[in-house]
Coordinates of C-alpha atoms and ligand atoms in Angstrom, one line a residue:
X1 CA 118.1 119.2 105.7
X2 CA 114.7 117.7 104.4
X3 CA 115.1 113.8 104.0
X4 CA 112.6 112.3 101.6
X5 CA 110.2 109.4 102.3
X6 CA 108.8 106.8 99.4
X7 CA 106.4 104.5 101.0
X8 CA 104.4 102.1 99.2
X9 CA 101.9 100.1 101.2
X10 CA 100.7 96.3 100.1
X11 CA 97.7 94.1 102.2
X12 CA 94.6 95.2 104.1
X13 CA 93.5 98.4 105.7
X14 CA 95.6 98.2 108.9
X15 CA 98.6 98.2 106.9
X16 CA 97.2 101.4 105.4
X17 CA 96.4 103.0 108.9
X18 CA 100.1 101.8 110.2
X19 CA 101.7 103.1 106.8
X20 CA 99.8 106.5 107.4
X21 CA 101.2 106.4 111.2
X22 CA 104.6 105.5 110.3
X23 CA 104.2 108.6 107.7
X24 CA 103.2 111.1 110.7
X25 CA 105.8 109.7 112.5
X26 CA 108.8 110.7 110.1
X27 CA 106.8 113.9 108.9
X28 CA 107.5 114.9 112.1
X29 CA 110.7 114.3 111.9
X30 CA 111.9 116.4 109.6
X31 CA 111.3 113.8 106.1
X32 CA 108.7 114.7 103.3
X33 CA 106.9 112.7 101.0
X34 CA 107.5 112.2 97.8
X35 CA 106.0 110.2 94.7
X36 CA 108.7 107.8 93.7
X37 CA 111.2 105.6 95.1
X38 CA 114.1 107.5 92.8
X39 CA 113.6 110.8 94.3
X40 CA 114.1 109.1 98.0
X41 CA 116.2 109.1 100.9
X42 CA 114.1 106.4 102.8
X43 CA 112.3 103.8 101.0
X44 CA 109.9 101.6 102.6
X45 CA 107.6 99.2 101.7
X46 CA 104.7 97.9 104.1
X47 CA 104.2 94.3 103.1
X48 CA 101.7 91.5 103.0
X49 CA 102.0 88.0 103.4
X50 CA 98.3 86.5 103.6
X51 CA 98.8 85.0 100.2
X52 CA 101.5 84.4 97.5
X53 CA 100.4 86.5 95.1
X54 CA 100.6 89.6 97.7
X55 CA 104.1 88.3 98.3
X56 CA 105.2 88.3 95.2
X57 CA 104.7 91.9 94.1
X58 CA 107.0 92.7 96.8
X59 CA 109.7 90.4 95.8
X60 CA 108.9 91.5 92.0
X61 CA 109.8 95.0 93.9
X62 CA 113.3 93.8 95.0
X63 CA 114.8 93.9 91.9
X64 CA 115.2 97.8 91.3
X65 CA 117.0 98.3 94.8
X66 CA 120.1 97.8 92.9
X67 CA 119.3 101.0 90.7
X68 CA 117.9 102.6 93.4
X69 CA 121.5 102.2 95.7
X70 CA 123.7 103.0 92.5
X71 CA 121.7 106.5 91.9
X72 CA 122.0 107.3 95.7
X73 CA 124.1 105.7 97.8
X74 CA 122.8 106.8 100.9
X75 CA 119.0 105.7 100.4
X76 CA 117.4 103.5 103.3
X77 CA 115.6 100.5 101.9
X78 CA 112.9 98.6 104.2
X79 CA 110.6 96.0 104.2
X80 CA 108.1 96.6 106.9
X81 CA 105.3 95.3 107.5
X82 CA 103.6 91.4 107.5
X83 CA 106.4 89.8 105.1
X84 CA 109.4 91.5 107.3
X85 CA 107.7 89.2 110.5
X86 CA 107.6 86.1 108.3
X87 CA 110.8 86.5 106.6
X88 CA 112.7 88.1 109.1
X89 CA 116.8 88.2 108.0
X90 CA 116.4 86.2 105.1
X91 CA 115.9 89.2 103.5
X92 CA 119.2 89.9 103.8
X93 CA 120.3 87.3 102.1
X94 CA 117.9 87.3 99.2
X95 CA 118.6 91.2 98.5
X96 CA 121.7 92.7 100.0
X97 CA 120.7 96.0 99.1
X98 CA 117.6 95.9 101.9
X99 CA 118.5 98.0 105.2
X100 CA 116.1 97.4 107.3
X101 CA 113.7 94.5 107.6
X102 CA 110.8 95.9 110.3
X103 CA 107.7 93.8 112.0
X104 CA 104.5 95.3 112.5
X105 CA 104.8 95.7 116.3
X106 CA 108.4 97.4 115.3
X107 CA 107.2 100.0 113.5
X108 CA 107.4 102.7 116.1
X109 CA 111.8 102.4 115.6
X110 CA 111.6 103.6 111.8
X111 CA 112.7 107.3 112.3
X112 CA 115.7 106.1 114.8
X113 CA 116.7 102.6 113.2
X114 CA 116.8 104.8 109.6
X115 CA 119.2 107.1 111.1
X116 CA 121.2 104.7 112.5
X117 CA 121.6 102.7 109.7
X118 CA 122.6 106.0 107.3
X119 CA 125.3 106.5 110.1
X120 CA 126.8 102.8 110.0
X121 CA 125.5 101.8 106.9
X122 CA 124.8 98.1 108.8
X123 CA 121.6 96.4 108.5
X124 CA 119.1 95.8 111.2
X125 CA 116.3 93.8 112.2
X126 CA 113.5 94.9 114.4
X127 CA 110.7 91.9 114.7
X128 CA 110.8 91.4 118.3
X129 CA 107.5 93.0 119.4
X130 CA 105.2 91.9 118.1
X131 CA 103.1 91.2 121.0
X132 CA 103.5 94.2 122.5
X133 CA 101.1 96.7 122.8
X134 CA 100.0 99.1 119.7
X135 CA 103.1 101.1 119.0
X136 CA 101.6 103.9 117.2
X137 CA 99.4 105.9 119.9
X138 CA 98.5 109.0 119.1
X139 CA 100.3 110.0 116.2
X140 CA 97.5 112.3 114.9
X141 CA 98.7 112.5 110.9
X142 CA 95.7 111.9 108.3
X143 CA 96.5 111.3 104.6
X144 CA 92.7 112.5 103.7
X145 CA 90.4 114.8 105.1
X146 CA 86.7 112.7 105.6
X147 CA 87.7 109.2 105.7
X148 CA 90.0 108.0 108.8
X149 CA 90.8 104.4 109.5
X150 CA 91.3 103.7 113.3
X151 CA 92.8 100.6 114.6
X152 CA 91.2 99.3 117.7
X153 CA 93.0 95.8 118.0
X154 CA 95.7 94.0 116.3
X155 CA 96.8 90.4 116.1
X156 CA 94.4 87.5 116.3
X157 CA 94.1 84.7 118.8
X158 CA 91.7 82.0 116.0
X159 CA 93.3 79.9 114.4
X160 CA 92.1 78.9 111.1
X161 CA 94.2 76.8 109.7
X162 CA 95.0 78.2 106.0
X163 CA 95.4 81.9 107.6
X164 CA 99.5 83.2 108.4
X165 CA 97.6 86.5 109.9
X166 CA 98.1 85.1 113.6
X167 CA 102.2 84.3 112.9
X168 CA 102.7 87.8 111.4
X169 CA 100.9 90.3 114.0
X170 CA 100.8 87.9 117.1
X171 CA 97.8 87.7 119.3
X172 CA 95.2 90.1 120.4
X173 CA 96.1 93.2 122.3
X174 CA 93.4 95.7 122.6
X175 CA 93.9 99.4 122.9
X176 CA 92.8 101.5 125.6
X177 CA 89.4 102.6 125.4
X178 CA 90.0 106.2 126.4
X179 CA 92.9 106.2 123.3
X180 CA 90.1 105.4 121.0
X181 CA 87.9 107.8 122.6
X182 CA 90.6 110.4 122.1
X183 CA 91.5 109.7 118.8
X184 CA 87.7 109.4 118.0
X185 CA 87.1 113.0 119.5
X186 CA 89.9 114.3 117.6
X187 CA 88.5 113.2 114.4
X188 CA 85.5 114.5 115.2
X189 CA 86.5 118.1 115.8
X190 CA 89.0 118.0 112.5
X191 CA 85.1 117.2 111.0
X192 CA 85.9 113.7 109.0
X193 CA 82.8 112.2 108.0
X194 CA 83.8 108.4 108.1
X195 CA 85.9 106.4 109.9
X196 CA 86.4 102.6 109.6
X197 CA 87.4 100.9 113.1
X198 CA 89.8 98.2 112.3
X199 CA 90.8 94.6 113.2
X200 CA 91.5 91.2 112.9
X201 CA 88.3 90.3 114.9
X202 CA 86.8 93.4 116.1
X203 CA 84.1 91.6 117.7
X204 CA 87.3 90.3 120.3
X205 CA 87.8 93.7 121.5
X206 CA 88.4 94.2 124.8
X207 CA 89.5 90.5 125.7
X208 CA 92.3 91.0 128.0
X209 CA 91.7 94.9 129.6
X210 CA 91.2 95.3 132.3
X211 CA 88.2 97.2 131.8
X212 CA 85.0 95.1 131.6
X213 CA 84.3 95.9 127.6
X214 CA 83.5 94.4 124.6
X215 CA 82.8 95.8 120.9
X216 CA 79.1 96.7 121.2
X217 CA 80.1 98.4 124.5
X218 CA 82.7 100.1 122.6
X219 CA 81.1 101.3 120.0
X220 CA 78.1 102.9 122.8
X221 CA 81.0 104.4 123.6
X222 CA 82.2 106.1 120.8
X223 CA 78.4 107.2 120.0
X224 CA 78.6 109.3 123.1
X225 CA 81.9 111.1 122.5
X226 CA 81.9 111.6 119.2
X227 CA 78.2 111.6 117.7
X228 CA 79.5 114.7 115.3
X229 CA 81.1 111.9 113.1
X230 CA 78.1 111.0 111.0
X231 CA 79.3 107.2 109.6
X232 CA 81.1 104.6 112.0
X233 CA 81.9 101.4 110.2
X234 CA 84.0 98.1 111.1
X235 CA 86.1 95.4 109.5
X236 CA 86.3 92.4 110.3
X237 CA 84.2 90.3 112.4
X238 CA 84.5 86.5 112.7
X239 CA 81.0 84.9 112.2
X240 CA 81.8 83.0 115.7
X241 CA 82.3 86.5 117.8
X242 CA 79.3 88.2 115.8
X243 CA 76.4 88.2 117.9
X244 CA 72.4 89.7 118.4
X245 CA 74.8 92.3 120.9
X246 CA 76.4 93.5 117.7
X247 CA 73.5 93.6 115.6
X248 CA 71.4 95.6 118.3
X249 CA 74.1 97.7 118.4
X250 CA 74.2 98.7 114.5
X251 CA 70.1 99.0 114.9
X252 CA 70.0 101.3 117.8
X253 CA 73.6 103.5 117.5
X254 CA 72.7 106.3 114.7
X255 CA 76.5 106.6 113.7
X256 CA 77.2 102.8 113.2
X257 CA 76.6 102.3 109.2
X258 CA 74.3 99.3 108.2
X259 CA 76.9 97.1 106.4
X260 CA 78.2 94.0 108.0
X261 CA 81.4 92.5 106.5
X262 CA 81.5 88.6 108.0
X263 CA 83.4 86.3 105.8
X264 CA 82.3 82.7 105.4
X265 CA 85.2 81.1 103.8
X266 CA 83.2 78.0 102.7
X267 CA 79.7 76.4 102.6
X268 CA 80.7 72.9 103.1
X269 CA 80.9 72.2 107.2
X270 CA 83.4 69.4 106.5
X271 CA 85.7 72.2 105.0
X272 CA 84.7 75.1 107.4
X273 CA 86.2 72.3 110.2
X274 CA 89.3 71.7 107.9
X275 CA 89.6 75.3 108.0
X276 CA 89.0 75.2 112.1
X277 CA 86.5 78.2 111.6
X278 CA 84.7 76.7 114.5
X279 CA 80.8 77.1 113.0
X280 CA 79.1 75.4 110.4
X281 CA 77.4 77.1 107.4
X282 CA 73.6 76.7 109.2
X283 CA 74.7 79.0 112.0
X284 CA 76.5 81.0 109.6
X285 CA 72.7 81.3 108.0
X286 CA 71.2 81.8 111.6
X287 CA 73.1 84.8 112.5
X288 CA 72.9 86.4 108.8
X289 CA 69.2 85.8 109.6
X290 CA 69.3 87.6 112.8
X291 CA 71.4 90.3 111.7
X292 CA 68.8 91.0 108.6
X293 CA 65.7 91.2 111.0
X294 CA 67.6 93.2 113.3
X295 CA 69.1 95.1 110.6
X296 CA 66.3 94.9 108.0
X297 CA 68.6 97.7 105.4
X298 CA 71.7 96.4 106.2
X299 CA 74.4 95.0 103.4
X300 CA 76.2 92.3 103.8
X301 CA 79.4 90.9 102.5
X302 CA 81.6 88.1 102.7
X303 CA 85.1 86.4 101.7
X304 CA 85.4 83.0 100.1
X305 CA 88.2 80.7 99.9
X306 CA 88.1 78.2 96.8
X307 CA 90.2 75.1 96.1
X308 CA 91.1 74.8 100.1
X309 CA 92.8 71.3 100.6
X310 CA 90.6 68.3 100.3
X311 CA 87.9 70.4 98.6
X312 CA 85.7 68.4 96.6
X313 CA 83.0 69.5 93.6
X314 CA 80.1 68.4 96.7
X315 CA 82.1 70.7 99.1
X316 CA 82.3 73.5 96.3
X317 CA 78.6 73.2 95.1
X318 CA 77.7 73.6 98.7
X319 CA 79.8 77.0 98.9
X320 CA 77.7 78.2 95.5
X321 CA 74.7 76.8 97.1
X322 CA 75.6 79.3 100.2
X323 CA 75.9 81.6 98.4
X324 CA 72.7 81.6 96.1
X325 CA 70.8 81.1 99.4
X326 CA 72.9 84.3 101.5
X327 CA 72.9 86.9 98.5
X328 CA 75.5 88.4 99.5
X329 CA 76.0 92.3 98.3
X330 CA 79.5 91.3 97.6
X331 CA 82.1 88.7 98.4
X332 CA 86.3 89.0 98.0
X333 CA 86.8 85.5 96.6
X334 CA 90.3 84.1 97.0
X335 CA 92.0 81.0 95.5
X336 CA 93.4 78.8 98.8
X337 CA 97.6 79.8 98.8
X338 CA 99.8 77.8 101.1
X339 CA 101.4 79.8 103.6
X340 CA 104.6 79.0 105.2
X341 CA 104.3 77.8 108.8
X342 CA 100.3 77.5 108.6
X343 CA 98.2 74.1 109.8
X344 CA 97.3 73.6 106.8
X345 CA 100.4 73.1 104.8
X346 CA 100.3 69.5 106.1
X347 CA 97.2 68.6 103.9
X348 CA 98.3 68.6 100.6
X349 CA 97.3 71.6 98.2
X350 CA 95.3 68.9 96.5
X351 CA 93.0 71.0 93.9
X352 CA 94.9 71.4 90.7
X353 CA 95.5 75.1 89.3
X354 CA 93.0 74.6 86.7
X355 CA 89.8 73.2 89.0
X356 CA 90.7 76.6 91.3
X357 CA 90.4 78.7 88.4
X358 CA 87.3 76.5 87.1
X359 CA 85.4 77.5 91.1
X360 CA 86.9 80.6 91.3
X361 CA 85.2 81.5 87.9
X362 CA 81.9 80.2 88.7
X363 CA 81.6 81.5 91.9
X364 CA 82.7 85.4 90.5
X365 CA 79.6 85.0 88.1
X366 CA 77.1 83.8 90.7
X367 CA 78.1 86.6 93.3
X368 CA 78.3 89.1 90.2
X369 CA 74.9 88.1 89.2
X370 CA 73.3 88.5 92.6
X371 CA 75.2 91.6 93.0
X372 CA 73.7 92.9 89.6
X373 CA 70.3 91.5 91.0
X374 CA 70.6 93.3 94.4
X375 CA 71.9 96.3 92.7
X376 CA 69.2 96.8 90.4
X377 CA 66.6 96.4 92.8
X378 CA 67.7 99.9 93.9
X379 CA 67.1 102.0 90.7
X380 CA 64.5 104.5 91.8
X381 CA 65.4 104.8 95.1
X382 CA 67.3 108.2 96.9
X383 CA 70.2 107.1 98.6
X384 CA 72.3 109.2 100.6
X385 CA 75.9 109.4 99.5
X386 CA 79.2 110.4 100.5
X387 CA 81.6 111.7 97.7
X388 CA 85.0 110.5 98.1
X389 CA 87.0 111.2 95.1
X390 CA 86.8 112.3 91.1
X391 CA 86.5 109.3 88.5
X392 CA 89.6 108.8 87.5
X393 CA 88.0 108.0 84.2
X394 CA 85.6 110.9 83.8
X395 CA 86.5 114.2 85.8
X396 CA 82.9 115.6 86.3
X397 CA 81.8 112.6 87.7
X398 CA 82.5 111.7 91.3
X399 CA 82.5 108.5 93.3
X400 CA 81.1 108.3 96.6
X401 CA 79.5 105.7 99.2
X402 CA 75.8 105.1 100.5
X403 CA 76.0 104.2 104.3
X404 CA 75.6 100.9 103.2
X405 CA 78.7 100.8 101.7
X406 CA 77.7 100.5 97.7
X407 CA 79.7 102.5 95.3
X408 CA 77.9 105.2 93.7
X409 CA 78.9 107.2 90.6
X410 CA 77.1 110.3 89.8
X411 CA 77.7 113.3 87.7
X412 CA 78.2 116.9 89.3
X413 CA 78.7 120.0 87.6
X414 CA 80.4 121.3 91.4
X415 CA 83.3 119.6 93.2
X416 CA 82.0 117.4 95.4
X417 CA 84.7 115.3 97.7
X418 CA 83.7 115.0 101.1
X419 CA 80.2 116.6 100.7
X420 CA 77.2 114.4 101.4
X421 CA 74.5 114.6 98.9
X422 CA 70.8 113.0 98.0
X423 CA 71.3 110.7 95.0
X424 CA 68.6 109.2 93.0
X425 CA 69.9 105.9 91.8
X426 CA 69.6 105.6 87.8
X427 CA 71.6 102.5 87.2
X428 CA 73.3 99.7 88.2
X429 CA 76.5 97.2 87.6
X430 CA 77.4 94.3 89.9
X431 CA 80.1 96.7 91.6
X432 CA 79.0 100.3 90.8
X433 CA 75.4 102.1 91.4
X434 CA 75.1 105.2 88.9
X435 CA 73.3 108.1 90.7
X436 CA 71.7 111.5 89.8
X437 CA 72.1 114.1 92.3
X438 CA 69.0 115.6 93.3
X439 CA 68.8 119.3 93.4
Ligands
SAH1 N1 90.7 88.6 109.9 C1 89.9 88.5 108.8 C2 90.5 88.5 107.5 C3 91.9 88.0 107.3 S1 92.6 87.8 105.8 C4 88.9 87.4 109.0 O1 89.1 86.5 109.7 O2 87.9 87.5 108.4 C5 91.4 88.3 104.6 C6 90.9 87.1 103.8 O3 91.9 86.5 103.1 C7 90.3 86.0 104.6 O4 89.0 86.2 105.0 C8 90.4 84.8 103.6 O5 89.3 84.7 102.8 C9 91.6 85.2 102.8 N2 92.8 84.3 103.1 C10 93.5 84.3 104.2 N3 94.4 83.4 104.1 C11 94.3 82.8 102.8 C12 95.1 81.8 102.1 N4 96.1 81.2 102.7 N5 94.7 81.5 100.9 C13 93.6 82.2 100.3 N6 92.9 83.1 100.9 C14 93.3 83.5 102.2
SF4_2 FE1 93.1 84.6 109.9 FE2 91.1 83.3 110.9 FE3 92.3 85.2 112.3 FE4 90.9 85.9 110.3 S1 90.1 84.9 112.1 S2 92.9 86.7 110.8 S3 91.2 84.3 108.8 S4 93.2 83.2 111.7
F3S3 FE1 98.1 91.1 104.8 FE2 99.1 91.6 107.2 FE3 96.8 92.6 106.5 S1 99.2 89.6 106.1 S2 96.0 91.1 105.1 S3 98.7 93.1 105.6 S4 97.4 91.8 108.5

């Protein structure tokens, strides 16, 4: 009998890449997918819990699990992920209907602890390994056929003191090298065109092998065994781990794409050591000034936290001030949001609703204003792009990626996903390049 899987995926990229895993593994055994939680034998959500507004889409979630158990009263209901680590069995108690409540080192168990529970219908909780190594070696499944996300480390041994990331996927743990290298190979000969290593803090990698290596060493690495894959990116790197090694490495290793993603949080040093992110926003300037004469093409990005405890209008004008100076080709910007069990909680949430909303506004137009700026500065010029996907609002135009990571649009009168083509850059929003493709 074919069991059916609904799995909906909150948070960042490595919940992604462990939703696709979790996906091969269960494909494998016997399940199929399919497109809504009604239609389901095993429902699953893989959850985030880096800030409340995250949270609460799951929780706003919860309330159709009544429905969901009426219509079929064998379903499986999970939450996976982040929020199951941080929550644990209290999610029993808020939603009876839940089955399984499933950590991120856990999520190897799914297929058994599923069957198990539609057998004796009791409720279990898997969130004791999270510092164990990677669970999901080698599980080969791909959701799309030219992009592939690879995780390369999980968990994160900083501690900055708004983040909950180190409570919900433990500390570091590296994988193997010779797993990458293997999965990297595989990708290669399955011909996918761009594949994103992920982690916490990539530039950590290694810590803890035995084998003496760190990221730029990996990375050599990967350049030797898989050159066939023509774009190699990375997310994230701590400003404190990212160094001239790195940079040299994106200069002189052909696959590795010119787009460094190193958030800065804050401009204002007396808020960057509230937030224990152990460098001030002058080195932060030094090694973006490094990284742009090593990397003279390169893009640049960034994530900013406004209304942090304590933060004053002098702390927040030196964050816009950082900003103007940087030019950043984008920045995530995120209102600060308590999280349970963090450092931070014991400052008090100090900046009211309204003066969060106030910086987060001003800061959007700045970046959007450089972004515009930066943007337009590259009407004329031939980029080479990537095609990813349709527009969703217009079907014969397709969206695709330079190798420096900016979003291009462009009209095509053939399909065009996962075809590189020469574009010639005709306009330009703060998030979107519009391209012509050159015959
Ligand atoms: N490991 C990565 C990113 C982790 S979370 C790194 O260190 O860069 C992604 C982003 O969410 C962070 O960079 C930060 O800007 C934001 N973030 C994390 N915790 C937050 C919180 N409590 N409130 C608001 N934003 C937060
Ligand atoms: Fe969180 Fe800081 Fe670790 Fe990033 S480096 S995951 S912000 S603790
Ligand atoms: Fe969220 Fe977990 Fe990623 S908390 S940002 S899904 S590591």
């Amino acid at each position: 009998m074919n069991k059916k899987l609904f799995l909906q995926t909150f948070g960042c990229q490595m919940n992604e890449r462990d939703s696709e895993a979790v996906t091969g593994l269960l494909l494998g055994r016997g399940y199929e997918s399919v497109a809504s939680a009604e239609e389901a034998d095993l429902v699953l959500y893989n959850t985030c819990s880096v800030r409340d507004h995250a949270e609460q889409k799951v929780f706003g979630r919860m309330g159709h699990f009544r429905k969901l158990k009426e219509k079929n009263p064998r379903v499986v209901i999970g939450i996976v992920g982040c929020m199951a680590q941080e929550h644990g069995h209290t999610f029993f108690k808020k939603n009876p209907d839940i089955d399984l409540v499933c950590g991120p080192g856990n999520l190897n168990q799914i297929p058994d602890l599923a069957e198990e529970i539609r057998e004796t219908r009791l409720p279990r909780l898997a969130t004791d390994r999270l510092s164990e190594e990677y669970s999901l070696e080698g599980i080969p499944h791909r959701s799309d056929k030219t992009k592939a996300l690879v995780t390369i480390m999980t968990g994160c041994d900083h501690r900055c003191t708004y983040c909950i990331v180190p409570f919900v996927r433990g500390s570091e743990r590296s994988r193997l090298s010779g797993n990458i290298l293997t999965e990297m190979r595989n990708l290669a000969a399955r011909g996918f065109k761009d594949v994103m290593l992920l982690g916490q803090n990539v530039n950590s990698y290694g810590k803890g092998l035995e084998e003496k290596i760190d990221f730029a060493g990996l990375l050599e690495k990967i350049q030797t065994a898989a050159p066939e894959i023509p774009r190699l990116r990375f997310i994230t790197s701590h400003p404190k781990d990212a160094h001239a090694r790195l940079f040299g490495a994106m200069k002189d290793l052909p696959m590795v794409c010119a787009h460094l993603h190193l958030p800065v949080q804050s401009g204002s040093d007396r808020i960057l050591k509230r937030m224990k992110r152990e460098h001030t926003a002058a080195w932060f300037i030094g090694q973006v000034e490094e990284y742009r004469s090593l990397v003279p093409q390169g893009s640049l990005t960034t994530d900013l936290i406004v209304g942090f405890p304590g933060e004053t209008e002098k702390d927040f004008l030196e964050t816009l001030a950082l900003v103007e100076r940087v030019e950043f080709d984008s920045a995530f910007i995120f209102q600060y949001s308590p999280r349970p069990g963090t450092p931070a909680l014991k400052l008090a949430d100090d900046v009211s609703q309204g003066e969060k909303d106030r910086r987060h506004q001003i800061l959007l137009a700045a970046q959007r204003a450089i972004s515009l700026k930066k943007n337009q500065a590259l009407i004329g010029r031939t980029a080479e792009v990537l095609f990813e996907s349709r527009s969703k609002k217009d079907a014969a135009r397709y969206v695709g990626r330079t190798r420096e990571f900016k979003r291009v649009v462009a009209f095509s009168q053939t399909p065009c996903v996962g075809e590189f083509h020469s574009v010639r850059i005709v306009g330009a929003a703060d998030e979107t390049l519009l391209g012509e493709r050159v015959p």
